[in-house]
PDB file of C-alpha atoms and ligand atoms in Angstrom:
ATOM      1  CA  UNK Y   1       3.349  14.773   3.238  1.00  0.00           C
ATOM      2  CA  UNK Y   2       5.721  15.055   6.243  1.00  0.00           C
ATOM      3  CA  UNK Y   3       9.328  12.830   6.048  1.00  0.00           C
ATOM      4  CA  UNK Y   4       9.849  13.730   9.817  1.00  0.00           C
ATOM      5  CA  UNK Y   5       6.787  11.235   9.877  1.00  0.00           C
ATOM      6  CA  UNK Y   6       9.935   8.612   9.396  1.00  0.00           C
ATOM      7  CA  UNK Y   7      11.668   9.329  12.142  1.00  0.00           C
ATOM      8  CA  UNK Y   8       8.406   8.977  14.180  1.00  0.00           C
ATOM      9  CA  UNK Y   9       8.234   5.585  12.872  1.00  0.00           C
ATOM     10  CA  UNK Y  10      11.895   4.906  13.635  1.00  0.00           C
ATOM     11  CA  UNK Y  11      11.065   5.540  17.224  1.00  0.00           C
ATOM     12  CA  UNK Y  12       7.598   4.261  17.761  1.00  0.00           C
ATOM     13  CA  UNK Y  13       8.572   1.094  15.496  1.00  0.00           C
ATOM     14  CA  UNK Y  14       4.662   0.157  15.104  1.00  0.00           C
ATOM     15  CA  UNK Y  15       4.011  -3.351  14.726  1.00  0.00           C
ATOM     16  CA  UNK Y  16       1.872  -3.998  11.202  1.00  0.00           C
ATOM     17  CA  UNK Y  17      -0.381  -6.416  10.725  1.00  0.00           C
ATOM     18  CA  UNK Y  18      -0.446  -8.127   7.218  1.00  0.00           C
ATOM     19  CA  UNK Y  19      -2.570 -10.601   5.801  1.00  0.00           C
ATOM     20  CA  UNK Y  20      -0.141 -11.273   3.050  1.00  0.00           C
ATOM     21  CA  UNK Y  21      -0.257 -12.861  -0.285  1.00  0.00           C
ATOM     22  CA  UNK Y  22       1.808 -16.279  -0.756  1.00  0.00           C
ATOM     23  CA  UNK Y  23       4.394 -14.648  -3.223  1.00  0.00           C
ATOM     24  CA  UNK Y  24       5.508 -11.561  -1.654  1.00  0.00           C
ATOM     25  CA  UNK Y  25       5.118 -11.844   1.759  1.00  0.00           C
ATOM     26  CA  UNK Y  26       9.063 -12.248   2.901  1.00  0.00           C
ATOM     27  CA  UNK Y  27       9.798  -8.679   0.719  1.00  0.00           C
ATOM     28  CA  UNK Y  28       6.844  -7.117   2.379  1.00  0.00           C
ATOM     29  CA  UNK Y  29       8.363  -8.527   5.901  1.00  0.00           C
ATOM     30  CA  UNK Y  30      11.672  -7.448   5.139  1.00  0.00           C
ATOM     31  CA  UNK Y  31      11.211  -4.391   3.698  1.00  0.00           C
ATOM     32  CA  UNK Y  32       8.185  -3.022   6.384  1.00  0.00           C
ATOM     33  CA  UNK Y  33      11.382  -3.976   9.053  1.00  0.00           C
ATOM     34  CA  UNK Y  34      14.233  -2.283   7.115  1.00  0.00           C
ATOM     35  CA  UNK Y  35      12.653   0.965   7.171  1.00  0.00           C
ATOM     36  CA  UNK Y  36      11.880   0.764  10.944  1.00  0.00           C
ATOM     37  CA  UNK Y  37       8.726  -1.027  11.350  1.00  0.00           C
ATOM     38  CA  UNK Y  38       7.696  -4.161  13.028  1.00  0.00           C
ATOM     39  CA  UNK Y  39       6.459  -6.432  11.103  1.00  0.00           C
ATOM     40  CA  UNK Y  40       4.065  -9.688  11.553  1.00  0.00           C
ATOM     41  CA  UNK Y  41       1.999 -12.011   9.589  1.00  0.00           C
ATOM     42  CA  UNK Y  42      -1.278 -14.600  10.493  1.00  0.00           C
ATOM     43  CA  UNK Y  43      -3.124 -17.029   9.028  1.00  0.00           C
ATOM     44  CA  UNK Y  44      -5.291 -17.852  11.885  1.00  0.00           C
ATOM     45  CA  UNK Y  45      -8.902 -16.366  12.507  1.00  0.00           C
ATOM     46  CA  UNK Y  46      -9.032 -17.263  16.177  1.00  0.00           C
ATOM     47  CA  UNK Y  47      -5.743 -15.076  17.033  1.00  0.00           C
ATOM     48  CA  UNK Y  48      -7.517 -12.241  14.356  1.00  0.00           C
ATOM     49  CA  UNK Y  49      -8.790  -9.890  17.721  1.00  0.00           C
ATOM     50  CA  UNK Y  50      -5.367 -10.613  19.655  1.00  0.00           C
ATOM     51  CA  UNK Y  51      -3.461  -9.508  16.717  1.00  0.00           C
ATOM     52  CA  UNK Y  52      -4.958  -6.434  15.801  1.00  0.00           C
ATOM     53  CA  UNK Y  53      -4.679  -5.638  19.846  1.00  0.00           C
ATOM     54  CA  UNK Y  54      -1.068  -5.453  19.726  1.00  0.00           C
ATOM     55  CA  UNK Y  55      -0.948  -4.174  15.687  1.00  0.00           C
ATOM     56  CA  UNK Y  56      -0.940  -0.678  15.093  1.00  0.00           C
ATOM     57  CA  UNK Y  57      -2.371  -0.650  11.751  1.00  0.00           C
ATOM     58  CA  UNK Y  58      -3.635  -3.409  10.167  1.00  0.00           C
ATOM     59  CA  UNK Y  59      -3.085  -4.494   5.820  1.00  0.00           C
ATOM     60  CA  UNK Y  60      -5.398  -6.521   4.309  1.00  0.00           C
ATOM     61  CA  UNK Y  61      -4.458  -7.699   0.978  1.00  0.00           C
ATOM     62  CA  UNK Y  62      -5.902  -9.546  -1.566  1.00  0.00           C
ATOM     63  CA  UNK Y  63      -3.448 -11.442  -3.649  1.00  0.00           C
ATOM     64  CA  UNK Y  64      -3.638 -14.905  -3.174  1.00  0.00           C
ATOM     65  CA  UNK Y  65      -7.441 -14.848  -1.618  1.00  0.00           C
ATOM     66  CA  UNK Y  66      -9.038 -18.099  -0.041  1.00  0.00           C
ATOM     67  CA  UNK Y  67     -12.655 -18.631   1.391  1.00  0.00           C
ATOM     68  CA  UNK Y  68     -10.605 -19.277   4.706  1.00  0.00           C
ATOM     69  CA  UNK Y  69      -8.236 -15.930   4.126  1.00  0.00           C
ATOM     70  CA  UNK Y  70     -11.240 -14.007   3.505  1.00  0.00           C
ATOM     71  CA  UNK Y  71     -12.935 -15.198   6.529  1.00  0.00           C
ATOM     72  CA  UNK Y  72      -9.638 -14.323   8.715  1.00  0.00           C
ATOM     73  CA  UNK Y  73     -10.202 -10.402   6.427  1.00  0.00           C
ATOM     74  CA  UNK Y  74     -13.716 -10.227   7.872  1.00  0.00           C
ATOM     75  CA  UNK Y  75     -12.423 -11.310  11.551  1.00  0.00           C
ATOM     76  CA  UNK Y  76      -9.976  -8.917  11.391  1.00  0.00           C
ATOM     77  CA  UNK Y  77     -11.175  -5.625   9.810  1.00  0.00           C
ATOM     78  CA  UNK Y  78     -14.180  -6.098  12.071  1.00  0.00           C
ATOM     79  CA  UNK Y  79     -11.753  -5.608  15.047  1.00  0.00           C
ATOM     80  CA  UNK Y  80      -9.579  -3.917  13.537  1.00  0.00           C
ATOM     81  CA  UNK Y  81     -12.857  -1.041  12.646  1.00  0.00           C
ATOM     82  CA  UNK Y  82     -13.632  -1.613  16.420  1.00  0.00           C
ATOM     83  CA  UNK Y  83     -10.855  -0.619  18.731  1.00  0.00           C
ATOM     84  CA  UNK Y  84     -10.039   2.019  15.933  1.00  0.00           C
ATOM     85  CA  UNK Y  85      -6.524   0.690  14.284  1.00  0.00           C
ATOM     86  CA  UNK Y  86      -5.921   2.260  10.268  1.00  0.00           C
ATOM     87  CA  UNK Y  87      -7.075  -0.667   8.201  1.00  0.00           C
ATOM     88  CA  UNK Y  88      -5.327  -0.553   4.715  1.00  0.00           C
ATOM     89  CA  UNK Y  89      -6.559  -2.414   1.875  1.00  0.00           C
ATOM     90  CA  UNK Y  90      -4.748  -3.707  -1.259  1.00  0.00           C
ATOM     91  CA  UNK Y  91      -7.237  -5.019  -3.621  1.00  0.00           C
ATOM     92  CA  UNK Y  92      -4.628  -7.114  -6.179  1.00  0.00           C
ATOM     93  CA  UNK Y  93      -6.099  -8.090  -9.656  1.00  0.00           C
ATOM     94  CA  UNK Y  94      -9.760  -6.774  -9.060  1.00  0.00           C
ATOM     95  CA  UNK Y  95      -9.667  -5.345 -12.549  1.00  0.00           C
ATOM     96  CA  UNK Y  96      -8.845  -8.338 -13.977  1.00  0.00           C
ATOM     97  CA  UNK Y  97     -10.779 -10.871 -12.083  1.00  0.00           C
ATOM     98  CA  UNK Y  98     -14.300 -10.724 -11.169  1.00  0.00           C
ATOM     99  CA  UNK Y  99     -14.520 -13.310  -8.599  1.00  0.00           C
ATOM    100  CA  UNK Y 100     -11.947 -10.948  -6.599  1.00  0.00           C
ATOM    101  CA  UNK Y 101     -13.955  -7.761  -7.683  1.00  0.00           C
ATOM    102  CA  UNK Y 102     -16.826  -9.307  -6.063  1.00  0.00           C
ATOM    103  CA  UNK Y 103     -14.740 -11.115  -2.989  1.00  0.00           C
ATOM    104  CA  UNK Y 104     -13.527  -7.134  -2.759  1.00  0.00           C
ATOM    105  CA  UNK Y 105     -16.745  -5.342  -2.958  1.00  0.00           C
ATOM    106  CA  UNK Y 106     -18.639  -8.008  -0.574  1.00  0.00           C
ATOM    107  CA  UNK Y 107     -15.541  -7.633   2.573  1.00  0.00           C
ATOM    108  CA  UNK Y 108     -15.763  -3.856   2.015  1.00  0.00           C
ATOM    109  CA  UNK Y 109     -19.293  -3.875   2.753  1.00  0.00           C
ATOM    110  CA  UNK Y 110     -18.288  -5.550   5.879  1.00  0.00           C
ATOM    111  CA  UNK Y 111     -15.321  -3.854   6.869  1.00  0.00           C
ATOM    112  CA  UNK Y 112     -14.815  -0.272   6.460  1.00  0.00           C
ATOM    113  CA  UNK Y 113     -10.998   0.152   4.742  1.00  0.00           C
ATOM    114  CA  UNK Y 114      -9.724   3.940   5.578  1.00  0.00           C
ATOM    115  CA  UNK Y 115      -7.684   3.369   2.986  1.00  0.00           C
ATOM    116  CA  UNK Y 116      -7.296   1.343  -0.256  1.00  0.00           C
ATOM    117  CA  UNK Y 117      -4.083   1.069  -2.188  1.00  0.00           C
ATOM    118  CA  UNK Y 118      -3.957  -0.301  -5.967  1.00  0.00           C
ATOM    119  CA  UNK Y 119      -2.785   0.481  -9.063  1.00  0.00           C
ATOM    120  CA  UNK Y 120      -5.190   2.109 -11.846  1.00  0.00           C
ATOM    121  CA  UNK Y 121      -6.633  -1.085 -12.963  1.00  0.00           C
ATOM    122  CA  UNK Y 122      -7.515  -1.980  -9.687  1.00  0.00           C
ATOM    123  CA  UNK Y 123      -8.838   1.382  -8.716  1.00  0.00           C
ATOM    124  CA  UNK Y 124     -10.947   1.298 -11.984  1.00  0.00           C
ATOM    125  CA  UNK Y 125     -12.479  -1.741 -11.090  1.00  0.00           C
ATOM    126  CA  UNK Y 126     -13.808  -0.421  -7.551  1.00  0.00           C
ATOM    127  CA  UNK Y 127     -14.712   3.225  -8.703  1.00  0.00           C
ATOM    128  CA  UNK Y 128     -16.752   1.088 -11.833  1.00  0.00           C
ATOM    129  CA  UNK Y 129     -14.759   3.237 -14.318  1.00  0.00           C
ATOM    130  CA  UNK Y 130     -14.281   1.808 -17.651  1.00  0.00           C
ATOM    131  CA  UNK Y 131     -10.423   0.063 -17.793  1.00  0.00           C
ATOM    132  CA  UNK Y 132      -8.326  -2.742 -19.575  1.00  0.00           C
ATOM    133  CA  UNK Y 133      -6.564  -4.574 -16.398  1.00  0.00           C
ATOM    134  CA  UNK Y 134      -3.711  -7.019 -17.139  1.00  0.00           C
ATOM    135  CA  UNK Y 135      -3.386  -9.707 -14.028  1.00  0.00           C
ATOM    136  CA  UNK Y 136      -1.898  -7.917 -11.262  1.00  0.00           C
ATOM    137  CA  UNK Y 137      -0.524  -5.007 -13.554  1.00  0.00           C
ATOM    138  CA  UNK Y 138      -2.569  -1.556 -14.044  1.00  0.00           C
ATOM    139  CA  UNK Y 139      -3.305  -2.241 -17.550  1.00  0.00           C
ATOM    140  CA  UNK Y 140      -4.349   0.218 -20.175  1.00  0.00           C
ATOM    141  CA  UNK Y 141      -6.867   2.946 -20.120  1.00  0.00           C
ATOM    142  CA  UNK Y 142      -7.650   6.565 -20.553  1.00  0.00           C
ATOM    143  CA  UNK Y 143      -9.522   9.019 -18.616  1.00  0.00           C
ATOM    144  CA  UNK Y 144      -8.419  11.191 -16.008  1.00  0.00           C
ATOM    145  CA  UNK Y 145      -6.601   9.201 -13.159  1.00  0.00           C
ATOM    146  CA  UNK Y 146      -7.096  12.071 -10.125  1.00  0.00           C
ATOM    147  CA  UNK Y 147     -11.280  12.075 -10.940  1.00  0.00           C
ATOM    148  CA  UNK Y 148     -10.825   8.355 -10.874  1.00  0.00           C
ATOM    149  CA  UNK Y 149      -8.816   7.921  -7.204  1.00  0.00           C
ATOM    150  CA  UNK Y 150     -11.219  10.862  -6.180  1.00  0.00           C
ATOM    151  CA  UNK Y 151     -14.021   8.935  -7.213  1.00  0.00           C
ATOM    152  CA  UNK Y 152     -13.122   5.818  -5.362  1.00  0.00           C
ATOM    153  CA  UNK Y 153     -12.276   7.717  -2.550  1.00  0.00           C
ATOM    154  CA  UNK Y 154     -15.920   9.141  -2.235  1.00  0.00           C
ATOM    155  CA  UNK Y 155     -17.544   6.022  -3.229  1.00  0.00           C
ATOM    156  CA  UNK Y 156     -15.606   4.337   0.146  1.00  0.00           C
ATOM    157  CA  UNK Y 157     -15.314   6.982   2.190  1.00  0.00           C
ATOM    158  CA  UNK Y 158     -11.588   6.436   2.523  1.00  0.00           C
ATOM    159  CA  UNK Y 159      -8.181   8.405   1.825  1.00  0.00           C
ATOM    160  CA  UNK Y 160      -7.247   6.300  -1.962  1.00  0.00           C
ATOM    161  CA  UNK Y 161      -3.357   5.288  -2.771  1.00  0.00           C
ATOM    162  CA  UNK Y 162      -3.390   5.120  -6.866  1.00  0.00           C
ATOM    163  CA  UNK Y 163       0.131   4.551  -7.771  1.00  0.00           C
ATOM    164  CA  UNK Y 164       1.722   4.286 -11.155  1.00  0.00           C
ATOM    165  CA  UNK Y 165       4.219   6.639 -12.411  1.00  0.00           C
ATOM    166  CA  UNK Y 166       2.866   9.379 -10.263  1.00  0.00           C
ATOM    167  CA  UNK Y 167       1.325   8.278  -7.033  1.00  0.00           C
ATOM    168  CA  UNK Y 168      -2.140  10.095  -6.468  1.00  0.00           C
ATOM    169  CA  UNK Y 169      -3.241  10.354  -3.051  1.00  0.00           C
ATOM    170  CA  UNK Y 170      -6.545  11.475  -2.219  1.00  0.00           C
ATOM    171  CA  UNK Y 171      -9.446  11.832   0.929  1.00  0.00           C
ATOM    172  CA  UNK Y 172     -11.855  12.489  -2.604  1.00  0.00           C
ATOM    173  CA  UNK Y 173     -10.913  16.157  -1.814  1.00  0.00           C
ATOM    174  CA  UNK Y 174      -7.796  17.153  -1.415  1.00  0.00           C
ATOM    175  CA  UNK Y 175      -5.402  15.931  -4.021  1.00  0.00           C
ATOM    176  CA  UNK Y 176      -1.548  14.520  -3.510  1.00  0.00           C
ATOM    177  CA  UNK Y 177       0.794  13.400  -6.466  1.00  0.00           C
ATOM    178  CA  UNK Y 178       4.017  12.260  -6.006  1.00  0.00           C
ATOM    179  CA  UNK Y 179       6.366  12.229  -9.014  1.00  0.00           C
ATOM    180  CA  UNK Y 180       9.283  10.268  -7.955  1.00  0.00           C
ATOM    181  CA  UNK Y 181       9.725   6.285  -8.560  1.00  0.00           C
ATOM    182  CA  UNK Y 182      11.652   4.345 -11.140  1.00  0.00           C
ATOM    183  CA  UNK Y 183      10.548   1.813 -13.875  1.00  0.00           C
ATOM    184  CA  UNK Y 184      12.720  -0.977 -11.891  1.00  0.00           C
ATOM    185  CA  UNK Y 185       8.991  -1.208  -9.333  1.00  0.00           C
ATOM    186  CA  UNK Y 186       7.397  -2.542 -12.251  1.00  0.00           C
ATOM    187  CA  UNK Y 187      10.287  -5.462 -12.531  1.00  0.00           C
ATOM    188  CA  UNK Y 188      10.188  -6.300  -9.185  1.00  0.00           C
ATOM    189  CA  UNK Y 189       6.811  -8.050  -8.422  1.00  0.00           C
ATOM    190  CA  UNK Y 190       5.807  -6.665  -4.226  1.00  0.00           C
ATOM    191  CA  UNK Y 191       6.164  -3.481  -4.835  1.00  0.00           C
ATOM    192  CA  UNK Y 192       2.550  -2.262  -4.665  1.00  0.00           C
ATOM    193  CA  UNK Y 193       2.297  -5.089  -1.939  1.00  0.00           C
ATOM    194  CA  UNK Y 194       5.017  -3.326   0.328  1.00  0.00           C
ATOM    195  CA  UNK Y 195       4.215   0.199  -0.510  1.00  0.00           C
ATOM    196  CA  UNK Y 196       0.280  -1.123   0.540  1.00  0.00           C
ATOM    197  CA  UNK Y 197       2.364  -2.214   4.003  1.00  0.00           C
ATOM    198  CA  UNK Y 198       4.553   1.014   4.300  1.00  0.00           C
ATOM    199  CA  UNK Y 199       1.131   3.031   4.264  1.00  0.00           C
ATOM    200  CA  UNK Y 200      -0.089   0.955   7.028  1.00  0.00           C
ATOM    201  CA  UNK Y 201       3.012   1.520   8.665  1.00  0.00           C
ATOM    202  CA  UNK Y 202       2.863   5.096   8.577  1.00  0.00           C
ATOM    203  CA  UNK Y 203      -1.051   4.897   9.148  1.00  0.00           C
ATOM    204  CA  UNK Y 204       0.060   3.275  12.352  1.00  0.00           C
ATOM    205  CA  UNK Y 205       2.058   6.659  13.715  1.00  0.00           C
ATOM    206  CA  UNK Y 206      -0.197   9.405  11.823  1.00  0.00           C
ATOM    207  CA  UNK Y 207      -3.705   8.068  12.423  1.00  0.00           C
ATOM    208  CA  UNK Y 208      -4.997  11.180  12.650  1.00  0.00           C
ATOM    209  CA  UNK Y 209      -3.831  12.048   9.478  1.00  0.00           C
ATOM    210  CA  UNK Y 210      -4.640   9.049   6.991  1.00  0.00           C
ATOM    211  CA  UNK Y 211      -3.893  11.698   3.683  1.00  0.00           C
ATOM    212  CA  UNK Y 212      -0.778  12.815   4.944  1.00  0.00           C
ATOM    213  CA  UNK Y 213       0.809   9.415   6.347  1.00  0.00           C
ATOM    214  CA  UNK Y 214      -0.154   8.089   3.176  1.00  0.00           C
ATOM    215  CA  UNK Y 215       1.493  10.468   1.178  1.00  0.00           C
ATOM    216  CA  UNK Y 216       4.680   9.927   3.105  1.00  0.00           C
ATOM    217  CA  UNK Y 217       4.273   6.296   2.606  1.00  0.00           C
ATOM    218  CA  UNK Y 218       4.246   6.885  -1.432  1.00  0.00           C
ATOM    219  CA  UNK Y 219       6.996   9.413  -0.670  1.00  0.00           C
ATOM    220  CA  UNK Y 220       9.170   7.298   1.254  1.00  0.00           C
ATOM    221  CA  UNK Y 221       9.150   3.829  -0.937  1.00  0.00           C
ATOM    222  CA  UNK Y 222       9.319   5.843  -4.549  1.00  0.00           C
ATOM    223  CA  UNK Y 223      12.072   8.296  -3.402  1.00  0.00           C
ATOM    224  CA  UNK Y 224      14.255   5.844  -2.036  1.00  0.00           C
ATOM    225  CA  UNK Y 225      13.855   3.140  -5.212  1.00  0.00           C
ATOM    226  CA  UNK Y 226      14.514   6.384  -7.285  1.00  0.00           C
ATOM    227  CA  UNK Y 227      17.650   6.527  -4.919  1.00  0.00           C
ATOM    228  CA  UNK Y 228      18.931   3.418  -5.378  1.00  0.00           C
ATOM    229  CA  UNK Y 229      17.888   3.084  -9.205  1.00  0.00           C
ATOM    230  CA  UNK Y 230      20.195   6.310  -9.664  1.00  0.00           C
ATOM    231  CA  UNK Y 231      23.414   4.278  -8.483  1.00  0.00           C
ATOM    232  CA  UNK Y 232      22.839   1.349 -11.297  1.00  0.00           C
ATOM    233  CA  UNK Y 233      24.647   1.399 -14.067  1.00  0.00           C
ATOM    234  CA  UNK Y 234      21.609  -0.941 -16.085  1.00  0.00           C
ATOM    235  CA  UNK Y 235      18.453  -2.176 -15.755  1.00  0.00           C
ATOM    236  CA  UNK Y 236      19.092  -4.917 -12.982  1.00  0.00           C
ATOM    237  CA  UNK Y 237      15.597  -5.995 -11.235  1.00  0.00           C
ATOM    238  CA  UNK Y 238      17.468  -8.615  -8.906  1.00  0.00           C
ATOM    239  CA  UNK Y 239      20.090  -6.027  -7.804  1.00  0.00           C
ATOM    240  CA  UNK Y 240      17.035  -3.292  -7.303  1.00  0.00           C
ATOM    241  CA  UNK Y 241      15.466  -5.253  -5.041  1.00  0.00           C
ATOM    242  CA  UNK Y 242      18.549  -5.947  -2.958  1.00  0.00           C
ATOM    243  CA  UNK Y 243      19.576  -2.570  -2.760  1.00  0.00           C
ATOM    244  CA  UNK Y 244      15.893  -1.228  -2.336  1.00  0.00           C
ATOM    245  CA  UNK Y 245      15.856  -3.137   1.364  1.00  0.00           C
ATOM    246  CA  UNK Y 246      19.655  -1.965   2.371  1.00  0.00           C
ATOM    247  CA  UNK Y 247      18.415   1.715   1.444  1.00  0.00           C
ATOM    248  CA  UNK Y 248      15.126   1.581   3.320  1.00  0.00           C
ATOM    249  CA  UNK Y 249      17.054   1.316   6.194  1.00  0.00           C
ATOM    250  CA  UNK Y 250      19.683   3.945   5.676  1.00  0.00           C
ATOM    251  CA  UNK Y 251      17.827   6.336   4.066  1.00  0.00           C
ATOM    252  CA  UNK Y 252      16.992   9.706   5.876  1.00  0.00           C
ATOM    253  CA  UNK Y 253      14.034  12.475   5.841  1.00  0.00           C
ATOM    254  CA  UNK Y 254      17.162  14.971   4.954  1.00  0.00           C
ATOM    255  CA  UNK Y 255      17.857  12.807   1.469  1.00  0.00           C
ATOM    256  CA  UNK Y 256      14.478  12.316   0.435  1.00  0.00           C
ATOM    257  CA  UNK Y 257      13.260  15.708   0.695  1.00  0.00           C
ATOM    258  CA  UNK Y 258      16.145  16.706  -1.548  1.00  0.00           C
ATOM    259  CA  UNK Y 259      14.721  14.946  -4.283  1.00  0.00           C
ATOM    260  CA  UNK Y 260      11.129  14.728  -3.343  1.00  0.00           C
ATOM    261  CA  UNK Y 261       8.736  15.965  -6.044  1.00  0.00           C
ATOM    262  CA  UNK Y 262       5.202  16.107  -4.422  1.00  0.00           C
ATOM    263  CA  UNK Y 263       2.396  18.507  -5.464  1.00  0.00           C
TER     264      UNK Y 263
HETATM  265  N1  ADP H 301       6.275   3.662 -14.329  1.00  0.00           N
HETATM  266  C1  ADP H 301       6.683   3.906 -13.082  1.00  0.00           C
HETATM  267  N2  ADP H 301       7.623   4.829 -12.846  1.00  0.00           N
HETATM  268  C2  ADP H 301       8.026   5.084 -11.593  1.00  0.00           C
HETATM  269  N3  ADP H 301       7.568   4.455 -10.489  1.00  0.00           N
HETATM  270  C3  ADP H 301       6.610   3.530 -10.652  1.00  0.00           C
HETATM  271  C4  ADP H 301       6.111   3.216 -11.950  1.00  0.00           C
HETATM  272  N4  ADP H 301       5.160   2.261 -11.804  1.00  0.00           N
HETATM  273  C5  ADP H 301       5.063   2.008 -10.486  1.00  0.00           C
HETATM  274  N5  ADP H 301       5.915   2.768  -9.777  1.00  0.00           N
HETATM  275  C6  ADP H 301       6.104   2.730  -8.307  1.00  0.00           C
HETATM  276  O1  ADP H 301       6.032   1.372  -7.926  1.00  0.00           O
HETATM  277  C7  ADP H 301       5.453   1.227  -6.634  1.00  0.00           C
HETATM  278  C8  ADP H 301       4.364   0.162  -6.711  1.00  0.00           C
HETATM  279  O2  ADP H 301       3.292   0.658  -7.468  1.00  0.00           O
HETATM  280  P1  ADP H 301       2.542  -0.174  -8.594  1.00  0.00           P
HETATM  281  O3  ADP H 301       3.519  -0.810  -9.530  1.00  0.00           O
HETATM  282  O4  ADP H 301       1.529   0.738  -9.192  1.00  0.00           O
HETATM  283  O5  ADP H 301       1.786  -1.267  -7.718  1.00  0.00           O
HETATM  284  P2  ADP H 301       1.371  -2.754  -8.107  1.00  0.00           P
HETATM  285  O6  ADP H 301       2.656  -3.538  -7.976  1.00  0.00           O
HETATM  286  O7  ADP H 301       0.355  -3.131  -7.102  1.00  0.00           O
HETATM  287  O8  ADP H 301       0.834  -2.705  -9.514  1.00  0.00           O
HETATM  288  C9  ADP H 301       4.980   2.615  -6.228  1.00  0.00           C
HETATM  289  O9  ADP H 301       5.928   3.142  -5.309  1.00  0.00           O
HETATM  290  C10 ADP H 301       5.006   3.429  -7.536  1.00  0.00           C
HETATM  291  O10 ADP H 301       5.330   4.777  -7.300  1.00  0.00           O
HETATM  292  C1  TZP H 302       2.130 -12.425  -8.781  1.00  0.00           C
HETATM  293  C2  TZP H 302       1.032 -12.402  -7.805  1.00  0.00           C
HETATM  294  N1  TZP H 302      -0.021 -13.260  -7.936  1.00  0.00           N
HETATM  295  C3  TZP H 302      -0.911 -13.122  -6.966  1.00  0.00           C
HETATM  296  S1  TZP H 302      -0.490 -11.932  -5.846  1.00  0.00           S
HETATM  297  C4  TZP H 302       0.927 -11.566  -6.690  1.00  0.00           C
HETATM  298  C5  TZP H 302       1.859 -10.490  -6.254  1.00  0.00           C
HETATM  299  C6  TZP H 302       1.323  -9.121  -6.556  1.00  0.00           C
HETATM  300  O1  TZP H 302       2.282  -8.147  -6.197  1.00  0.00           O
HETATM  301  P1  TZP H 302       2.175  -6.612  -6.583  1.00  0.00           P
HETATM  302  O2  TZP H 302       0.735  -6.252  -6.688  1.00  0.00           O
HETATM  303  O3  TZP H 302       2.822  -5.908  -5.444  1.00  0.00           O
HETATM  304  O4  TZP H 302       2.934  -6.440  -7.856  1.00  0.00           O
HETATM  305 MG1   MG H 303      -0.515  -4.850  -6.619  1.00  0.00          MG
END
């Protein structure tokens, strides 16, 4: 983890690629430029190689998959894997849907992800560990969450992004958990989509480092929600996700690392 990483993206402002979902994709937009990055969206196979050429890192993810969208995944990652840009992968409702579980497991195969964000039901699913997954939430299970992430980790060959109430961050190795967040993520549905888009973001500037930029990422989007969910007085989703986008802005490597809690 390394919050000077932020002002590196400040300055470089590295243009991320996002094969978005239909519900979230203006908060992922929004909040990828608030914090400094550049974002931009596509539909379109036949632009797939021209985007990832001027993309820095690239985010697949999975939420509202079609045949066609999948087909743009493949065009992509394959380029993406070719002139050596971070592909980050976001594999929404795998545990709770087995077409997508297989849709998932059949474009990795194709397309090497260096790193895959989800939440523990969707990590389950792609480490085959048993889990309850609810939808796009992380469900219910037990078991221990680190040997899990690890597990998917060496089963891809990829730095992992399980986040929950403590992020874990892992290369199947080394182990990162950040603490910090606040309950008001769960409320606001894109928040595992944007943190997915912050890590490419940060891949994008530290792609020599995919653990580490990673870690920032999860650093970056918890610590400043946990900012901003310290200044309401109650529970106020709507307000959260206001505030969330005016404070990824503002908010500087000096703040967060006052009340980072990363082990
Ligand atoms: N119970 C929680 N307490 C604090 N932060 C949380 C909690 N659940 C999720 N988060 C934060 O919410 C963000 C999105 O993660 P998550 O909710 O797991 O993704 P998804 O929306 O894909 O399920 C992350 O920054 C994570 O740290
Ligand atoms: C509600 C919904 N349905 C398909 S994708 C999506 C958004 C998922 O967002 P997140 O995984 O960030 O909560
Ligand atoms: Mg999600």
């Amino acid at each position: 983890m390394n919050l000077d990483l932020l002002t590196t993206l400040r300055q470089q402002n590295p243009i991320v690629l996002t094969l978005a979902n239909d519900v979230t994709v203006q908060d992922v937009a929004n909040g990828l430029n608030a914090l400094g990055a550049s974002p931009i969206m596509s539909a379109e196979v036949d632009e797939a190689e021209a985007m990832v050429t001027i993309a820095g890192a690239v985010c697949l993810n999975l939420g509202t998959l079609t045949k066609l969208q999948l087909a743009q995944m493949r065009a992509v990652g394959a380029a993406a894997n070719q002139q050596h840009k971070p592909v980050i992968f976001d594999p929404v409702a795998v545990g709770a849907v087995p077409y997508r579980l297989q849709a998932a497991q059949t474009l990795l195969r194709a397309v090497h992800a260096d790193i895959i964000r989800g939440n523990a039901g969707e990590i389950a699913a792609l480490a085959d560990w048993d889990w309850q997954a609810k939808g796009i939430d992380a469900g219910t299970g037990s078991g221990d969450l680190v040997a899990m992430a690890q597990a998917c980790a060496q089963k891809y060959h990829c730095v992992v992004v399980l986040s929950g109430a403590t992020d874990i961050v892992t290369d199947g190795q080394q182990v990162v958990r950040v603490h910090n967040g606040t309950e008001l993520f769960q409320l606001h549905v894109g928040s595992g989509d944007l943190l997915s888009s912050l890590v490419a973001a940060f891949a994008a500037v530290q792609p020599q480092d995919l653990l580490a930029a990673a870690a920032t990422a999860a650093t970056v989007l918890a610590g400043t929600g946990e900012l901003v969910a310290a200044q309401l007085t109650a529970s106020r989703p709507g307000t959260f996700a206001m505030l969330l986008i005016d404070k990824l802005h503002l908010v500087t490597p000096a703040e967060l690392s006052k009340i980072a809690v990363v082990d």
